[in-house]
Amino acid sequence: MNFEELGISERTVSQLKQQGITEPTEVQKKSIPEIFEGKDMLVESETGSGKTLAFSLPIIEKVSGDDTKALVLTPTRELAKQVSEEIEKNSPDKIETVTIYGGVSYDPQIQGAKKANIVVGTPGRVLDLLKQKKIDVSGLEYFILDEADRMLDMGFQDELEQIISFLPDEKQNLLFGATIPRALKKMCDRYDIEPETIRIKASEHTRNLDAKYMNVKKNEKLSTLYTLLEERERDLSIVFCQTKNTTRWLADKLRKNGIDAQELNGDMSQHKREEMVEKFENGEIKVIVATDVAARGLDIDNVTHVFNYDVPDTADTYTHRIGRAGRQGREGEAITLLERNDHDKFRRIKRKVDIPRMDEEVDLKDAKM
Ligand code: ADP
Ligand code: MG
């Protein structure tokens, strides 16, 4: 099944080809026809599997006229920007898009919203502009929640429901996420939305991700990470920690050992974080040491390695973390470092996700403390 057979126009197909996108991914094959049929959808498919194009392509084909036809909500401004970019890259000139998020001035967004066919934004500012009647949603045909699971995790439920109350009843609702939490299904029930559910199992994704764990002694954890970073052929790497303090401490230790690592955490200003993400995207920084919260907006393609310096709390977080590596045909490796007292927590994750032990010997290089 190729893009033409899914109903994507020749113009868009050639646009995609220029970006090296020639074959639809699983989630695209399964969702695009259903979206064209006008169904409400709940789509569960892992990070990096191509969800953005899965909802964007049919909308790009269908949207026309001068008014706002589609509203896409994302949990972070970085994601909002990425989604807008992907839509703009693939849509004809006549389709106007605007990106709406907080922390910047209102005016350009208000001007943009006046002529936008597609509005992409974060819940706070979108709600704000809806209340001010600056986004006309009276002709809205598509409502999309991207990363719906993270949206609820981040506490946007209240804003979401307020936003929904502004939207016309007759529209197509498309909910996408790496996991579909119960709270989301309940929300659908409350609004009498009965979406068709599509779940792409991990085994259906064409992935090249080698995920495993290794046991380490507490006092050798830094040396282990250092050795792994030194010995691997890597492009970009993300090292996950549980606390902001650990990100600072660890990035500092890695730098002392000659590894160009930078921390990314919620204590940093939005501006500083964006700067960091941009440098990471450009490859100026090769290793980011981050908390889960800070890494939320990091959906970057060239990540080859994910290291869990600290074990995550849940299987969902684990899946989100490792999903950063090995996206779309690139090879990736994800290694979780386990101390003795992490085992209980890790066992709970392993019950849901199959994770083998690393079978290779690592010849430890001592790291400077
Ligand atoms: P998700 O939203 O599921 O996490 P994205 O939509 O962000 O994933 O896609 C991840 C990456 O894969 C993006 O860089 C995107 O351009 C690329 N991609 C999407 N669809 C395809 C495809 N059919 N073929 C190749 N690359 C693709
Ligand atoms: Mg996405």
CSV table of C-alpha atoms and ligand atoms in Angstrom, one decimal:
chain,number,residue,atom,x,y,z
A,1,MET,CA,0.0,0.0,0.0
A,2,ASN,CA,1.6,3.3,-1.1
A,3,PHE,CA,0.5,6.9,-0.4
A,4,GLU,CA,-1.4,7.2,-3.7
A,5,GLU,CA,-3.4,4.1,-2.9
A,6,LEU,CA,-4.2,5.7,0.5
A,7,GLY,CA,-5.8,8.6,-1.4
A,8,ILE,CA,-3.0,11.1,-1.1
A,9,SER,CA,-2.7,13.5,-4.1
A,10,GLU,CA,0.2,13.4,-6.5
A,11,ARG,CA,1.3,16.9,-5.4
A,12,THR,CA,1.7,15.8,-1.8
A,13,VAL,CA,3.3,12.5,-2.8
A,14,SER,CA,6.0,14.2,-4.7
A,15,GLN,CA,6.5,16.7,-1.8
A,16,LEU,CA,7.0,13.8,0.5
A,17,LYS,CA,9.4,12.1,-1.9
A,18,GLN,CA,11.6,15.1,-1.7
A,19,GLN,CA,12.0,14.4,2.0
A,20,GLY,CA,12.8,10.8,1.4
A,21,ILE,CA,9.3,9.7,2.5
A,22,THR,CA,8.1,7.1,0.0
A,23,GLU,CA,6.4,4.3,2.0
A,24,PRO,CA,3.7,4.9,4.6
A,25,THR,CA,4.3,3.6,8.1
A,26,GLU,CA,1.9,1.1,9.7
A,27,VAL,CA,0.0,3.8,11.6
A,28,GLN,CA,-0.3,5.8,8.4
A,29,LYS,CA,-1.6,2.9,6.4
A,30,LYS,CA,-4.2,2.1,9.0
A,31,SER,CA,-5.4,5.6,10.0
A,32,ILE,CA,-5.4,7.5,6.8
A,33,PRO,CA,-8.3,5.6,5.1
A,34,GLU,CA,-10.4,5.8,8.2
A,35,ILE,CA,-9.8,9.5,8.6
A,36,PHE,CA,-10.9,10.0,5.0
A,37,GLU,CA,-14.0,8.1,5.8
A,38,GLY,CA,-14.9,10.7,8.4
A,39,LYS,CA,-14.6,8.5,11.5
A,40,ASP,CA,-13.7,9.6,14.9
A,41,MET,CA,-10.5,7.8,15.8
A,42,LEU,CA,-8.4,6.9,18.8
A,43,VAL,CA,-5.0,5.9,17.6
A,44,GLU,CA,-2.3,4.3,19.8
A,45,SER,CA,1.1,4.0,18.2
A,46,GLU,CA,4.5,4.5,19.7
A,47,THR,CA,6.7,7.5,19.5
A,48,GLY,CA,8.5,7.9,16.2
A,49,SER,CA,6.0,5.8,14.3
A,50,GLY,CA,4.8,8.7,12.1
A,51,LYS,CA,1.6,9.8,13.8
A,52,THR,CA,2.0,13.5,12.6
A,53,LEU,CA,1.6,12.6,9.0
A,54,ALA,CA,-1.1,10.1,9.8
A,55,PHE,CA,-3.4,12.9,10.8
A,56,SER,CA,-1.9,15.7,8.8
A,57,LEU,CA,-2.0,14.2,5.3
A,58,PRO,CA,-5.7,13.6,5.1
A,59,ILE,CA,-6.4,17.0,6.6
A,60,ILE,CA,-4.1,18.6,4.1
A,61,GLU,CA,-6.0,16.9,1.3
A,62,LYS,CA,-9.4,17.9,2.6
A,63,VAL,CA,-9.0,21.4,4.0
A,64,SER,CA,-10.1,24.3,1.8
A,65,GLY,CA,-11.8,27.7,2.0
A,66,ASP,CA,-10.8,30.8,4.0
A,67,ASP,CA,-11.8,29.8,7.5
A,68,THR,CA,-10.4,27.6,10.2
A,69,LYS,CA,-11.2,23.9,9.5
A,70,ALA,CA,-8.8,22.1,11.7
A,71,LEU,CA,-7.5,22.6,15.2
A,72,VAL,CA,-4.5,20.5,16.4
A,73,LEU,CA,-3.6,20.6,20.1
A,74,THR,CA,-0.2,19.5,21.3
A,75,PRO,CA,1.2,19.4,24.9
A,76,THR,CA,4.3,21.5,24.3
A,77,ARG,CA,5.2,24.5,22.2
A,78,GLU,CA,8.1,22.5,20.6
A,79,LEU,CA,5.7,19.9,19.4
A,80,ALA,CA,3.3,22.5,18.2
A,81,LYS,CA,6.1,24.0,16.1
A,82,GLN,CA,7.2,20.6,14.8
A,83,VAL,CA,3.6,19.7,13.8
A,84,SER,CA,3.1,23.1,12.0
A,85,GLU,CA,6.3,22.7,10.2
A,86,GLU,CA,5.4,19.2,9.0
A,87,ILE,CA,2.0,20.5,7.8
A,88,GLU,CA,3.5,23.5,6.1
A,89,LYS,CA,6.1,21.4,4.4
A,90,ASN,CA,3.5,19.2,2.8
A,91,SER,CA,0.6,21.5,2.1
A,92,PRO,CA,-0.1,23.6,-1.0
A,93,ASP,CA,0.4,27.3,-0.7
A,94,LYS,CA,-3.2,28.1,-0.4
A,95,ILE,CA,-3.5,26.3,2.9
A,96,GLU,CA,-2.6,28.7,5.8
A,97,THR,CA,-1.4,27.5,9.1
A,98,VAL,CA,-0.8,29.3,12.4
A,99,THR,CA,1.0,28.1,15.5
A,100,ILE,CA,-0.3,29.3,18.8
A,101,TYR,CA,1.5,29.0,22.1
A,102,GLY,CA,2.2,31.0,25.2
A,103,GLY,CA,5.2,33.1,26.3
A,104,VAL,CA,5.3,35.2,23.2
A,105,SER,CA,3.3,38.2,22.0
A,106,TYR,CA,-0.4,37.8,20.9
A,107,ASP,CA,-0.5,40.0,17.9
A,108,PRO,CA,1.1,37.8,15.2
A,109,GLN,CA,-0.8,34.8,16.4
A,110,ILE,CA,-4.1,36.7,16.3
A,111,GLN,CA,-3.4,38.0,12.8
A,112,GLY,CA,-2.4,34.5,11.8
A,113,ALA,CA,-5.5,32.9,13.2
A,114,LYS,CA,-7.7,35.2,11.1
A,115,LYS,CA,-6.7,33.6,7.9
A,116,ALA,CA,-5.6,30.2,9.1
A,117,ASN,CA,-7.2,27.0,7.7
A,118,ILE,CA,-5.2,25.0,10.3
A,119,VAL,CA,-4.5,26.1,13.8
A,120,VAL,CA,-1.8,24.2,15.7
A,121,GLY,CA,-1.3,25.1,19.4
A,122,THR,CA,-0.9,24.4,23.0
A,123,PRO,CA,-4.0,24.3,25.2
A,124,GLY,CA,-3.3,27.4,27.4
A,125,ARG,CA,-3.0,30.0,24.7
A,126,VAL,CA,-5.5,28.4,22.4
A,127,LEU,CA,-8.1,28.6,25.1
A,128,ASP,CA,-7.1,32.1,25.8
A,129,LEU,CA,-7.7,33.1,22.2
A,130,LEU,CA,-10.9,31.2,22.0
A,131,LYS,CA,-12.2,33.2,25.0
A,132,GLN,CA,-11.2,36.4,23.3
A,133,LYS,CA,-13.0,35.2,20.2
A,134,LYS,CA,-9.8,35.5,18.2
A,135,ILE,CA,-10.1,32.1,16.6
A,136,ASP,CA,-13.3,31.5,14.7
A,137,VAL,CA,-14.1,27.8,15.1
A,138,SER,CA,-17.7,28.0,13.8
A,139,GLY,CA,-16.7,26.1,10.6
A,140,LEU,CA,-14.4,23.7,12.3
A,141,GLU,CA,-14.3,20.2,10.8
A,142,TYR,CA,-11.4,18.5,12.4
A,143,PHE,CA,-10.3,18.4,16.0
A,144,ILE,CA,-7.0,16.6,16.7
A,145,LEU,CA,-5.4,15.9,20.0
A,146,ASP,CA,-1.7,15.0,19.4
A,147,GLU,CA,0.1,13.2,22.2
A,148,ALA,CA,-3.2,13.0,24.0
A,149,ASP,CA,-1.7,10.9,26.7
A,150,ARG,CA,1.0,13.4,27.6
A,151,MET,CA,-1.6,16.1,27.5
A,152,LEU,CA,-3.4,14.5,30.3
A,153,ASP,CA,-0.2,13.6,32.2
A,154,MET,CA,0.7,17.3,32.1
A,155,GLY,CA,-2.6,18.3,33.7
A,156,PHE,CA,-4.3,19.9,30.6
A,157,GLN,CA,-7.6,18.0,31.1
A,158,ASP,CA,-9.4,21.1,32.4
A,159,GLU,CA,-8.2,23.3,29.6
A,160,LEU,CA,-9.0,20.6,27.1
A,161,GLU,CA,-12.6,20.4,28.2
A,162,GLN,CA,-13.0,24.1,28.2
A,163,ILE,CA,-11.6,24.2,24.6
A,164,ILE,CA,-14.0,21.4,23.5
A,165,SER,CA,-16.9,23.5,24.8
A,166,PHE,CA,-16.1,26.2,22.3
A,167,LEU,CA,-16.1,23.8,19.3
A,168,PRO,CA,-19.0,22.8,17.2
A,169,ASP,CA,-20.5,19.3,17.9
A,170,GLU,CA,-20.4,18.1,14.4
A,171,LYS,CA,-16.7,17.6,13.7
A,172,GLN,CA,-14.3,14.8,13.3
A,173,ASN,CA,-12.4,14.0,16.5
A,174,LEU,CA,-8.9,12.4,16.1
A,175,LEU,CA,-7.0,11.4,19.2
A,176,PHE,CA,-3.4,10.3,18.9
A,177,GLY,CA,-1.0,9.0,21.5
A,178,ALA,CA,1.8,6.5,22.3
A,179,THR,CA,-0.6,5.1,24.9
A,180,ILE,CA,-4.3,5.6,25.4
A,181,PRO,CA,-5.0,6.2,29.1
A,182,ARG,CA,-8.4,5.4,30.7
A,183,ALA,CA,-9.0,9.0,31.5
A,184,LEU,CA,-9.0,9.8,27.8
A,185,LYS,CA,-11.6,7.1,27.1
A,186,LYS,CA,-13.7,8.5,29.9
A,187,MET,CA,-13.4,11.9,28.4
A,188,CYS,CA,-14.7,10.6,25.1
A,189,ASP,CA,-17.7,9.0,26.9
A,190,ARG,CA,-18.6,12.2,28.6
A,191,TYR,CA,-18.7,13.9,25.2
A,192,ASP,CA,-20.5,11.0,23.5
A,193,ILE,CA,-17.6,10.5,21.2
A,194,GLU,CA,-17.4,6.8,20.2
A,195,PRO,CA,-14.1,6.6,18.4
A,196,GLU,CA,-12.9,3.7,16.4
A,197,THR,CA,-9.7,2.5,18.1
A,198,ILE,CA,-6.5,1.6,16.2
A,199,ARG,CA,-3.7,0.1,18.1
A,200,ILE,CA,-0.4,-0.6,16.4
A,201,LYS,CA,1.5,-3.2,18.4
A,202,ALA,CA,5.2,-2.6,18.9
A,203,SER,CA,6.0,-5.7,16.8
A,204,GLU,CA,4.3,-4.1,13.8
A,205,HIS,CA,6.6,-1.1,13.7
A,206,THR,CA,9.5,-1.4,11.5
A,207,ARG,CA,12.1,-0.4,14.0
A,208,ASN,CA,15.7,-0.9,14.5
A,209,LEU,CA,15.9,-0.4,18.2
A,210,ASP,CA,18.1,-2.6,20.4
A,211,ALA,CA,16.8,-2.1,23.9
A,212,LYS,CA,18.4,-3.9,26.9
A,213,TYR,CA,19.5,-3.5,30.4
A,214,MET,CA,22.7,-4.1,32.3
A,215,ASN,CA,23.5,-4.6,36.0
A,216,VAL,CA,25.9,-2.2,37.5
A,217,LYS,CA,27.4,-1.6,40.9
A,218,LYS,CA,26.4,1.7,42.4
A,219,ASN,CA,29.9,3.0,42.6
A,220,GLU,CA,30.6,2.0,39.0
A,221,LYS,CA,27.6,3.6,37.4
A,222,LEU,CA,29.3,6.7,36.2
A,223,SER,CA,32.2,4.8,34.8
A,224,THR,CA,29.8,2.4,33.1
A,225,LEU,CA,27.9,5.2,31.4
A,226,TYR,CA,31.2,7.0,30.5
A,227,THR,CA,32.6,3.8,29.0
A,228,LEU,CA,29.4,3.1,27.0
A,229,LEU,CA,29.4,6.7,25.7
A,230,GLU,CA,33.1,6.5,24.7
A,231,GLU,CA,32.8,3.1,23.0
A,232,ARG,CA,29.7,3.5,21.0
A,233,GLU,CA,29.4,4.8,17.5
A,234,ARG,CA,26.7,7.4,18.2
A,235,ASP,CA,25.1,10.4,16.8
A,236,LEU,CA,22.9,12.1,19.4
A,237,SER,CA,22.3,10.6,22.8
A,238,ILE,CA,19.8,11.3,25.6
A,239,VAL,CA,20.6,10.2,29.2
A,240,PHE,CA,17.6,10.1,31.4
A,241,CYS,CA,17.7,10.8,35.1
A,242,GLN,CA,15.0,11.0,37.7
A,243,THR,CA,15.9,14.4,39.3
A,244,LYS,CA,17.1,17.8,38.2
A,245,ASN,CA,20.0,17.5,40.6
A,246,THR,CA,21.2,14.3,39.0
A,247,THR,CA,21.1,15.9,35.5
A,248,ARG,CA,23.3,18.7,36.7
A,249,TRP,CA,25.7,16.5,38.6
A,250,LEU,CA,26.0,13.9,35.8
A,251,ALA,CA,26.4,16.4,33.0
A,252,ASP,CA,29.2,18.0,35.0
A,253,LYS,CA,30.9,14.7,35.6
A,254,LEU,CA,30.7,13.7,31.9
A,255,ARG,CA,32.2,17.0,30.9
A,256,LYS,CA,35.0,16.5,33.3
A,257,ASN,CA,35.7,13.3,31.5
A,258,GLY,CA,35.7,15.0,28.1
A,259,ILE,CA,32.2,14.2,27.0
A,260,ASP,CA,30.3,17.2,25.7
A,261,ALA,CA,27.2,16.7,27.7
A,262,GLN,CA,24.6,19.3,28.7
A,263,GLU,CA,21.8,19.1,31.2
A,264,LEU,CA,18.2,19.9,30.3
A,265,ASN,CA,15.8,20.3,33.2
A,266,GLY,CA,12.8,22.3,34.4
A,267,ASP,CA,14.9,24.7,36.4
A,268,MET,CA,16.2,26.3,33.2
A,269,SER,CA,14.4,29.1,31.6
A,270,GLN,CA,12.2,28.3,28.5
A,271,HIS,CA,14.6,30.4,26.5
A,272,LYS,CA,17.7,28.4,27.7
A,273,ARG,CA,15.9,25.1,27.1
A,274,GLU,CA,15.0,26.0,23.6
A,275,GLU,CA,18.5,27.1,22.9
A,276,MET,CA,19.7,23.8,24.1
A,277,VAL,CA,17.2,21.8,22.1
A,278,GLU,CA,18.2,23.7,19.0
A,279,LYS,CA,21.9,23.0,19.6
A,280,PHE,CA,21.1,19.3,20.1
A,281,GLU,CA,19.0,19.2,16.9
A,282,ASN,CA,21.9,20.7,15.0
A,283,GLY,CA,24.4,18.3,16.5
A,284,GLU,CA,26.4,21.0,18.3
A,285,ILE,CA,25.7,19.1,21.5
A,286,LYS,CA,25.8,15.4,21.2
A,287,VAL,CA,24.7,14.3,24.7
A,288,ILE,CA,21.7,15.7,26.6
A,289,VAL,CA,21.2,14.7,30.2
A,290,ALA,CA,17.5,15.2,31.0
A,291,THR,CA,14.6,14.6,33.2
A,292,ASP,CA,11.4,13.2,31.7
A,293,VAL,CA,9.6,16.4,32.0
A,294,ALA,CA,12.3,18.4,30.3
A,295,ALA,CA,12.7,15.9,27.5
A,296,ARG,CA,9.0,16.1,26.6
A,297,GLY,CA,9.5,18.3,23.6
A,298,LEU,CA,12.5,16.4,22.3
A,299,ASP,CA,11.4,14.5,19.3
A,300,ILE,CA,14.5,14.5,17.3
A,301,ASP,CA,15.4,12.1,14.5
A,302,ASN,CA,19.1,11.6,14.8
A,303,VAL,CA,19.0,10.2,18.3
A,304,THR,CA,20.9,6.9,18.1
A,305,HIS,CA,21.2,6.3,21.9
A,306,VAL,CA,19.1,6.4,25.0
A,307,PHE,CA,20.6,5.7,28.3
A,308,ASN,CA,18.5,5.3,31.4
A,309,TYR,CA,20.9,6.3,34.1
A,310,ASP,CA,18.0,6.1,36.5
A,311,VAL,CA,15.2,3.6,36.0
A,312,PRO,CA,11.9,5.2,35.1
A,313,ASP,CA,8.8,4.8,37.3
A,314,THR,CA,6.5,3.2,34.8
A,315,ALA,CA,6.5,1.1,31.7
A,316,ASP,CA,4.9,4.0,29.8
A,317,THR,CA,7.7,6.3,30.7
A,318,TYR,CA,10.2,3.6,29.7
A,319,THR,CA,8.5,3.3,26.3
A,320,HIS,CA,8.5,7.0,25.8
A,321,ARG,CA,12.1,7.3,26.7
A,322,ILE,CA,13.5,4.5,24.5
A,323,GLY,CA,11.2,5.6,21.6
A,324,ARG,CA,13.5,8.6,21.1
A,325,ALA,CA,16.1,6.3,19.6
A,326,GLY,CA,16.1,4.4,16.3
A,327,ARG,CA,13.4,6.3,14.6
A,328,GLN,CA,12.2,5.6,11.1
A,329,GLY,CA,14.9,3.3,9.7
A,330,ARG,CA,17.8,4.6,11.7
A,331,GLU,CA,19.5,2.2,14.1
A,332,GLY,CA,19.2,2.8,17.7
A,333,GLU,CA,20.3,1.4,21.1
A,334,ALA,CA,18.7,1.9,24.5
A,335,ILE,CA,20.5,0.8,27.6
A,336,THR,CA,19.0,0.8,31.1
A,337,LEU,CA,21.5,0.8,34.0
A,338,LEU,CA,20.3,-1.2,36.9
A,339,GLU,CA,21.6,-1.0,40.5
A,340,ARG,CA,20.8,-3.7,42.9
A,341,ASN,CA,17.9,-1.8,44.5
A,342,ASP,CA,16.4,-0.9,41.1
A,343,HIS,CA,15.4,-4.4,40.5
A,344,ASP,CA,11.9,-4.3,42.1
A,345,LYS,CA,10.9,-1.3,40.1
A,346,PHE,CA,12.4,-2.7,36.9
A,347,ARG,CA,10.6,-6.0,37.3
A,348,ARG,CA,7.3,-4.1,37.1
A,349,ILE,CA,8.3,-2.6,33.9
A,350,LYS,CA,9.6,-5.8,32.5
A,351,ARG,CA,6.2,-7.4,33.1
A,352,LYS,CA,4.8,-5.1,30.4
A,353,VAL,CA,7.7,-4.7,28.1
A,354,ASP,CA,10.1,-7.4,27.1
A,355,ILE,CA,13.7,-6.2,27.8
A,356,PRO,CA,16.6,-8.6,27.5
A,357,ARG,CA,19.8,-8.3,29.5
A,358,MET,CA,22.8,-7.0,27.5
A,359,ASP,CA,25.0,-9.9,26.6
A,360,GLU,CA,28.2,-8.0,25.8
A,361,GLU,CA,31.0,-7.5,28.3
A,362,VAL,CA,31.9,-3.9,29.0
A,363,ASP,CA,35.5,-3.3,29.8
A,364,LEU,CA,35.2,-0.5,32.3
A,365,LYS,CA,37.2,2.7,31.9
A,366,ASP,CA,37.5,4.6,35.1
A,367,ALA,CA,35.8,7.9,35.0
A,368,LYS,CA,37.2,10.9,37.0
A,369,MET,CA,34.9,11.9,39.8
B,1,ADP,P1,5.3,10.3,16.2
B,1,ADP,O1,4.4,11.5,16.2
B,1,ADP,O2,4.5,9.0,16.0
B,1,ADP,O3,6.2,10.2,17.4
B,1,ADP,P2,6.5,11.6,14.0
B,1,ADP,O4,5.2,11.8,13.2
B,1,ADP,O5,7.1,12.7,14.7
B,1,ADP,O6,6.2,10.4,15.0
B,1,ADP,O7,7.5,10.9,12.9
B,1,ADP,C1,8.8,10.6,13.3
B,1,ADP,C2,9.8,10.9,12.1
B,1,ADP,O8,9.5,10.0,11.1
B,1,ADP,C3,9.6,12.3,11.5
B,1,ADP,O9,10.9,12.8,11.2
B,1,ADP,C4,8.9,12.0,10.2
B,1,ADP,O10,9.2,13.0,9.2
B,1,ADP,C5,9.4,10.6,9.8
B,1,ADP,N1,8.4,9.9,9.0
B,1,ADP,C6,7.0,10.0,9.2
B,1,ADP,N2,6.4,9.2,8.3
B,1,ADP,C7,7.4,8.6,7.6
B,1,ADP,C8,7.4,7.7,6.5
B,1,ADP,N3,6.3,7.2,5.9
B,1,ADP,N4,8.6,7.3,6.0
B,1,ADP,C9,9.8,7.8,6.5
B,1,ADP,N5,9.8,8.7,7.5
B,1,ADP,C10,8.7,9.1,8.0
B,2,MG,MG,4.0,12.9,17.5
